[in-house]
PDB file of C-alpha atoms in Angstrom:
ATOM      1  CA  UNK A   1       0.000   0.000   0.000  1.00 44.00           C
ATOM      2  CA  UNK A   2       2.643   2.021   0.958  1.00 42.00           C
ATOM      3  CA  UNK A   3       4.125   1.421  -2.632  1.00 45.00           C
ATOM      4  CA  UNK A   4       1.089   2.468  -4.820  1.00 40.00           C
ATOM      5  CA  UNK A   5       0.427   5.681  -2.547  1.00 45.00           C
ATOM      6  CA  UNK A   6       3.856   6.252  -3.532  1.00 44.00           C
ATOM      7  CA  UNK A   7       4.053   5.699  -7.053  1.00 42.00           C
ATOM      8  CA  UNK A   8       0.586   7.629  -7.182  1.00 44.00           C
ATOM      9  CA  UNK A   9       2.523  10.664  -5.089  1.00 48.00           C
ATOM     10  CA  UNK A  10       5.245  10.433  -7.930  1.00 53.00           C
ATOM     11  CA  UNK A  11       3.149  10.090 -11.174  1.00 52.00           C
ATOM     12  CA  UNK A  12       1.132  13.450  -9.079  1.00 57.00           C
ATOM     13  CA  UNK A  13       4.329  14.944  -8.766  1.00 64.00           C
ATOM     14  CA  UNK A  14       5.597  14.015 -12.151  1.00 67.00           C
ATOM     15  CA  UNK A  15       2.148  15.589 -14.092  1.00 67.00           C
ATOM     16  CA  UNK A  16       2.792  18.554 -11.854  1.00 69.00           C
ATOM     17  CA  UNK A  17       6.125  19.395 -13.186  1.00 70.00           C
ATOM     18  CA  UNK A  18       5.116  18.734 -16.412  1.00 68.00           C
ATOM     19  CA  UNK A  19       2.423  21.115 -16.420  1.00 69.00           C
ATOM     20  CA  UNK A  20       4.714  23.077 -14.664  1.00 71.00           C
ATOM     21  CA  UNK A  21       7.148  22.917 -17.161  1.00 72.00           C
ATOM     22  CA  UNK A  22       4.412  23.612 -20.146  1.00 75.00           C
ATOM     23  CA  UNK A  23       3.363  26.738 -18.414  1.00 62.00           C
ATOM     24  CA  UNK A  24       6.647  27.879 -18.167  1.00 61.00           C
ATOM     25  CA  UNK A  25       7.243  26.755 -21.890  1.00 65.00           C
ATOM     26  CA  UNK A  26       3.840  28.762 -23.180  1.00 67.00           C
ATOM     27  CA  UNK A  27       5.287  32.040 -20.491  1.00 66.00           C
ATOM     28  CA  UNK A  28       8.069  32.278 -22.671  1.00 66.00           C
ATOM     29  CA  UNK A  29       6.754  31.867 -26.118  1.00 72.00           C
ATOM     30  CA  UNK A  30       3.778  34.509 -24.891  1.00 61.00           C
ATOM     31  CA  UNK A  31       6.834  36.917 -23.792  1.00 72.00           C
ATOM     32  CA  UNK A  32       8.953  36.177 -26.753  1.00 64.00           C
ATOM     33  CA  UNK A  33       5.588  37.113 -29.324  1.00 65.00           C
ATOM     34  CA  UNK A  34       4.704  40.117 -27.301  1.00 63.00           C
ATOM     35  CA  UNK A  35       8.547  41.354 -27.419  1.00 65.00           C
ATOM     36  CA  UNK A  36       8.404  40.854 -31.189  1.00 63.00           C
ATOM     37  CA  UNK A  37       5.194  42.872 -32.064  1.00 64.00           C
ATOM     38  CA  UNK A  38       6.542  45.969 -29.297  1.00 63.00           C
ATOM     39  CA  UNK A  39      10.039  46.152 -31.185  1.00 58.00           C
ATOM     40  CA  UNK A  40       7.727  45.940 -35.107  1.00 59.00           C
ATOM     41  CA  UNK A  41       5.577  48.703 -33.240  1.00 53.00           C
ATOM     42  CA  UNK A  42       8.566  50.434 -32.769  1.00 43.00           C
ATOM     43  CA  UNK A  43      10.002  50.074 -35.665  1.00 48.00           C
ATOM     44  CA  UNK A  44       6.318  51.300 -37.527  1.00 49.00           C
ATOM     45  CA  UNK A  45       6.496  54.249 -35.255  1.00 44.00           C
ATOM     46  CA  UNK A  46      10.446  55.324 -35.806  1.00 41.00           C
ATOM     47  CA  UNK A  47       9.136  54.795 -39.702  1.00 44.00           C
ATOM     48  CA  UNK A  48       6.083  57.004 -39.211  1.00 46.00           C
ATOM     49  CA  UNK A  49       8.524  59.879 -37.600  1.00 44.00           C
ATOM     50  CA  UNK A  50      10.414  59.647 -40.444  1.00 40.00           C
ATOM     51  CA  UNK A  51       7.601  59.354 -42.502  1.00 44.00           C
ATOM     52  CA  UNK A  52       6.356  62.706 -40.880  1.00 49.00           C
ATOM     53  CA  UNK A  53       9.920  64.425 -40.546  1.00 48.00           C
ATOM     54  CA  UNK A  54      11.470  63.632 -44.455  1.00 47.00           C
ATOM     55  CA  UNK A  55      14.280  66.114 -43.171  1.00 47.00           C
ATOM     56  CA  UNK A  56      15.644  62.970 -40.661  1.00 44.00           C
ATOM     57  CA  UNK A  57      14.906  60.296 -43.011  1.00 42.00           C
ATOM     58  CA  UNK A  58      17.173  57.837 -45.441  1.00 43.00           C
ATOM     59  CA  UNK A  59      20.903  59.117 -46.353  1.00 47.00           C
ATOM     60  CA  UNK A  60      19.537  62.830 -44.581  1.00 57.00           C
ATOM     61  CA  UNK A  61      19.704  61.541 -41.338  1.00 54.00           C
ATOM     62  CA  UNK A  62      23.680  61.105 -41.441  1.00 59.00           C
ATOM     63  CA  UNK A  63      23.605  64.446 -42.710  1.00 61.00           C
ATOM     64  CA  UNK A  64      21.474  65.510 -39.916  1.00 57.00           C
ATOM     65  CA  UNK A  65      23.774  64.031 -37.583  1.00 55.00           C
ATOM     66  CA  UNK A  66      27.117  65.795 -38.510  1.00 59.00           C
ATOM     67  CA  UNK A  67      25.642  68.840 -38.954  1.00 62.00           C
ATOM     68  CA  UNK A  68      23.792  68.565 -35.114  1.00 64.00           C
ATOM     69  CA  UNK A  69      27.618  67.918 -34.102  1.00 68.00           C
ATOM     70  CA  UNK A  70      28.860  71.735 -35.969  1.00 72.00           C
ATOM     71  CA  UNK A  71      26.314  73.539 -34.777  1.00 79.00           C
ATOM     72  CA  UNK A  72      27.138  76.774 -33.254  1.00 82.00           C
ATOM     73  CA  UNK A  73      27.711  77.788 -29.792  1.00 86.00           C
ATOM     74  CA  UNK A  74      26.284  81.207 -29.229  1.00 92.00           C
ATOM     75  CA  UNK A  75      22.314  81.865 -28.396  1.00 94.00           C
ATOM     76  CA  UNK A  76      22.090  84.538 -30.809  1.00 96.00           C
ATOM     77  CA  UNK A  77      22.980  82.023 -34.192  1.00 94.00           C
ATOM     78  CA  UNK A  78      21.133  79.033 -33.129  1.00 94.00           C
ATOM     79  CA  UNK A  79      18.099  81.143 -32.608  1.00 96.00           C
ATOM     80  CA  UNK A  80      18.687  82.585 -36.094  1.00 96.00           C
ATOM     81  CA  UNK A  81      19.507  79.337 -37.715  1.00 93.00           C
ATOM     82  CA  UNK A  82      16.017  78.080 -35.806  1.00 95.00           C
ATOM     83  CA  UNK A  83      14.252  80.690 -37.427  1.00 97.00           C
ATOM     84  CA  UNK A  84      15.414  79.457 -41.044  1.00 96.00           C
ATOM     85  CA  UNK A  85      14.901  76.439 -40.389  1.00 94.00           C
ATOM     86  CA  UNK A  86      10.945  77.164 -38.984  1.00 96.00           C
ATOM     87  CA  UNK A  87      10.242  79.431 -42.015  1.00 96.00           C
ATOM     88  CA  UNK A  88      11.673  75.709 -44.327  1.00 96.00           C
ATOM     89  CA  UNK A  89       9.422  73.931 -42.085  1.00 95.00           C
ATOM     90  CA  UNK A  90      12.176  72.091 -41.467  1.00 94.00           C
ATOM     91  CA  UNK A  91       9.968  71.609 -37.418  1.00 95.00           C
ATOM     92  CA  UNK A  92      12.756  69.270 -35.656  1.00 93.00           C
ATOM     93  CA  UNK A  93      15.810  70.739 -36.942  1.00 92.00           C
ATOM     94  CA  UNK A  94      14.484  74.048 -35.568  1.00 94.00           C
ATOM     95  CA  UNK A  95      13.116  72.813 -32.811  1.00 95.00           C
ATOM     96  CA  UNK A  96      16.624  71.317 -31.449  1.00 93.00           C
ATOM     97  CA  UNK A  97      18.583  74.672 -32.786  1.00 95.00           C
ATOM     98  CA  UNK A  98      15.819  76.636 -30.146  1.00 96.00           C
ATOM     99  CA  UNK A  99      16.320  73.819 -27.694  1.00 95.00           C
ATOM    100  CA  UNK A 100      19.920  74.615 -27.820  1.00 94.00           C
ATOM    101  CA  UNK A 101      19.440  77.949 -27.586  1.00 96.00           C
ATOM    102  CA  UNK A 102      17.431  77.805 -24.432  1.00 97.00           C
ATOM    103  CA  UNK A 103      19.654  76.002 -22.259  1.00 95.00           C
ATOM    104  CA  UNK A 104      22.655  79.047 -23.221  1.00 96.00           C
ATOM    105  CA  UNK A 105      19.520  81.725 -21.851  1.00 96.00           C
ATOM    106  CA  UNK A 106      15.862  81.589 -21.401  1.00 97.00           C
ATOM    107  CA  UNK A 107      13.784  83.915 -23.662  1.00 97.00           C
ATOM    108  CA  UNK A 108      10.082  83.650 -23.732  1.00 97.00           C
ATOM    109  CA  UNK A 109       9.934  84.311 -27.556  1.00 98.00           C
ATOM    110  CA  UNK A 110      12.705  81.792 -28.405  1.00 98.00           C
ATOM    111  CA  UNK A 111      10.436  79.347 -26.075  1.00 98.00           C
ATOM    112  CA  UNK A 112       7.144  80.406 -27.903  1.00 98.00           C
ATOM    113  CA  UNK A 113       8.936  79.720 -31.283  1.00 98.00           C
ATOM    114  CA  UNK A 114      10.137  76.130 -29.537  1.00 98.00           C
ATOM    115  CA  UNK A 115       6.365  74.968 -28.428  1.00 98.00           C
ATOM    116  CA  UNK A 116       5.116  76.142 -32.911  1.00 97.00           C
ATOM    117  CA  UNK A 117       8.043  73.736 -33.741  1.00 96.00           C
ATOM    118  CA  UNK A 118       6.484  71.056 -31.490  1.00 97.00           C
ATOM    119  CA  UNK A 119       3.185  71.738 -32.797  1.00 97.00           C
ATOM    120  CA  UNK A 120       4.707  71.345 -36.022  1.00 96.00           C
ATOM    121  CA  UNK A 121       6.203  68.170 -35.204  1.00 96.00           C
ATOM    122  CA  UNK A 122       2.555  66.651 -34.403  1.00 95.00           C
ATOM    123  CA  UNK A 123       3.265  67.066 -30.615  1.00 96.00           C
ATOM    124  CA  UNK A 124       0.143  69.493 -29.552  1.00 96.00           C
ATOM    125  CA  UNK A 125       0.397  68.492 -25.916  1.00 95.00           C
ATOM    126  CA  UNK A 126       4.197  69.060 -25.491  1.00 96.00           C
ATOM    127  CA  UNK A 127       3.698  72.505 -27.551  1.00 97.00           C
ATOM    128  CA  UNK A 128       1.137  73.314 -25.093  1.00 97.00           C
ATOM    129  CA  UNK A 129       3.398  72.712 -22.115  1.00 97.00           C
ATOM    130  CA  UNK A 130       6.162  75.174 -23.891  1.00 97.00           C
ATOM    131  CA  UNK A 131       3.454  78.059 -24.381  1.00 98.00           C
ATOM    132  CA  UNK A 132       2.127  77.702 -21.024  1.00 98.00           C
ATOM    133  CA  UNK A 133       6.069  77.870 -19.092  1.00 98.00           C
ATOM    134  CA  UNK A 134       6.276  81.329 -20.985  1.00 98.00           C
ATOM    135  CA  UNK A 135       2.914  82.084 -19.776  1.00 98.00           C
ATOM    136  CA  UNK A 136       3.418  81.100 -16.281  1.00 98.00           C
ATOM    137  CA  UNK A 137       6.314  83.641 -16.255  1.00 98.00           C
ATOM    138  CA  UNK A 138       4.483  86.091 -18.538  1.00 98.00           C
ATOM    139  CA  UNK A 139       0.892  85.793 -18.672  1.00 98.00           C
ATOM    140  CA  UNK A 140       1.024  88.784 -20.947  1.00 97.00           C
ATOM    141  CA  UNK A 141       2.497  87.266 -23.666  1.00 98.00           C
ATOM    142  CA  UNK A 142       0.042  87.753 -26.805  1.00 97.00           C
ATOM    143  CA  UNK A 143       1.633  85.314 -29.230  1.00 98.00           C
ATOM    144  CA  UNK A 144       2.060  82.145 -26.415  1.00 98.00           C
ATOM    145  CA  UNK A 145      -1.678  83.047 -25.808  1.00 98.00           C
ATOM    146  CA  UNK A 146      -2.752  82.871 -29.296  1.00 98.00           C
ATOM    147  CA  UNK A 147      -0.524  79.530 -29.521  1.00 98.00           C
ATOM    148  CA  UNK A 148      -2.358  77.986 -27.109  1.00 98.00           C
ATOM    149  CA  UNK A 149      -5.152  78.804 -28.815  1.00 97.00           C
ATOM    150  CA  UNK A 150      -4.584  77.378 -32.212  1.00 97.00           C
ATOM    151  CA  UNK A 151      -3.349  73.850 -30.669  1.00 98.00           C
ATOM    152  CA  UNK A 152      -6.640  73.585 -29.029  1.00 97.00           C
ATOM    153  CA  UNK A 153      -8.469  74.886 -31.749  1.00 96.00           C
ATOM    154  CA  UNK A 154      -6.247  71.674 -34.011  1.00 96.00           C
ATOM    155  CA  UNK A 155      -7.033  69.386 -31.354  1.00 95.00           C
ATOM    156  CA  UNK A 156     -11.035  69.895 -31.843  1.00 95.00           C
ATOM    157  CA  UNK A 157     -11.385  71.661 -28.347  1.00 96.00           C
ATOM    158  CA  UNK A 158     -13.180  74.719 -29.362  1.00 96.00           C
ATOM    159  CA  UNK A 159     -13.971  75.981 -25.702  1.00 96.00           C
ATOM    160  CA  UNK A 160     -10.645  76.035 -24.450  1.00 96.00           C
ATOM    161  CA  UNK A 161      -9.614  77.539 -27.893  1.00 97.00           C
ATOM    162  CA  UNK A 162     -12.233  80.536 -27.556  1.00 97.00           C
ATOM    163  CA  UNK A 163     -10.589  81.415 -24.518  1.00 97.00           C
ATOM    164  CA  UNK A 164      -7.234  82.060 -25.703  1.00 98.00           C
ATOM    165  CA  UNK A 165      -8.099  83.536 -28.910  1.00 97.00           C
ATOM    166  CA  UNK A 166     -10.482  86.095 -26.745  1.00 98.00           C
ATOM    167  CA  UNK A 167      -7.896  86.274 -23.972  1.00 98.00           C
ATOM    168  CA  UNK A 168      -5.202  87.459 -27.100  1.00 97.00           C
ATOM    169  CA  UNK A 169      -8.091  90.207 -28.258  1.00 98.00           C
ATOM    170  CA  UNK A 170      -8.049  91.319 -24.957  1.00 98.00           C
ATOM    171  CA  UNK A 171      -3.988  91.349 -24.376  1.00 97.00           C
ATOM    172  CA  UNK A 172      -3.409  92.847 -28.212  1.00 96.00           C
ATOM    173  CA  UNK A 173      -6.443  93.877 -29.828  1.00 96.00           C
ATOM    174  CA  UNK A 174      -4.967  95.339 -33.036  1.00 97.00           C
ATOM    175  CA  UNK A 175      -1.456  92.962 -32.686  1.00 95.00           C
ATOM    176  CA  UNK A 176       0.187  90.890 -35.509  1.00 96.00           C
ATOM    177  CA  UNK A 177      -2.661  87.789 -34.717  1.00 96.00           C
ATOM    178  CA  UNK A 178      -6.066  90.093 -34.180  1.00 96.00           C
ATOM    179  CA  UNK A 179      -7.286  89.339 -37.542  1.00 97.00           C
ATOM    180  CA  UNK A 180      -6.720  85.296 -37.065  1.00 97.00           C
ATOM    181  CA  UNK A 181      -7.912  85.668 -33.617  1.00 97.00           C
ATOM    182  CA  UNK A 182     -11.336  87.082 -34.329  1.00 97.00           C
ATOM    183  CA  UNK A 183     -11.602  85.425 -37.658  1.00 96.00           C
ATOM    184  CA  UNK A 184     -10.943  81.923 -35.515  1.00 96.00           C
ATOM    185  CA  UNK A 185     -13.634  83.298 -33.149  1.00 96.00           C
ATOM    186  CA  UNK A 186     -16.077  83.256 -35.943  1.00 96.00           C
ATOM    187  CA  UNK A 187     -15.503  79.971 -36.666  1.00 94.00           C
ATOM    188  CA  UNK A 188     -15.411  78.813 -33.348  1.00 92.00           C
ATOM    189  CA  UNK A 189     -18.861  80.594 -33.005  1.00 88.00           C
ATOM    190  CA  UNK A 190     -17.663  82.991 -30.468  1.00 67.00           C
TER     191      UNK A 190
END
């Protein structure tokens, strides 16, 4: 008796390992498969960047590269060589130029010009964050207010973007953005 409750505890003991041992089998292949489809996801999203940005793309990126490594030193040329860049719509080269320039010395306008980059670059949230540091420190400032406004006003959020373009009117009624402003507001129904 002794024998069989044995040999029972071992063949119980022996179909527990194994299933054991499957599990653990059918854990790795399910880690392996989701590893796979996160690096092709990531691979599909460094593609749609690219896609997005043609200025980083194929034999452009090497050239991208070197030319990130002889960039100049002093605030006042990489904000200048931002502001090319911006009017190419050439979005991430310009924005890493400001970026650059922004860690030699803070200016809210350099900043502002930093967060329309972002925008540019598909990253309305981010931009947002930019215009509202300048406006935390300047709640004056027309353009960062008019900013916010068009990002909300892209990002279908017509309430929040009625208050900046209103709050602008009221900062700069006759400024370089009071004809978008109000013409937004009409469209915005407000």
């Amino acid at each position: 008796m002794t024998n069989t409750a044995r040999s029972t505890h071992k063949a119980g003991s022996t179909a527990m390992k194994d299933s054991l041992t499957i599990g653990g089998v059918l854990l790795v292949i399910v880690i392996a498969y989701f590893a796979y489809q996160m690096s092709q996801a990531t691979d599909q999203h460094v593609h749609n960047q690219e896609a997005f940005h043609p200025e980083l793309s194929g034999g452009n990126m090497d050239q991208a590269m070197a030319s990130m490594a002889n960039l100049p030193e002093d605030h006042e040329t990489l904000v200048m060589m931002g502001n090319q860049h911006m009017d190419q719509q050439k979005f991430a080269m310009a924005a890493e130029l400001y970026k650059r320039a922004l860690a030699k010395k803070e200016v809210n306008d350099v900043r502002v010009d930093f967060g329309a980059c972002l925008n540019g670059m598909n990253l309305p949230l981010r931009a947002i964050q930019e215009f509202q540091t300048v406006l935390a420190v300047d709640p004056t400032h027309g353009i960062a207010t008019f900013n916010v406004g068009i990002v909300y006003s892209s990002q279908q959020q017509p309430d929040s973007a009625r208050v900046y373009f209103q709050r602008y009117l009221e900062l700069d009624p006759h400024g370089p953005a009071a004809a978008t402003a109000r013409a937004q507001l009409q469209r915005l129904g407000g």
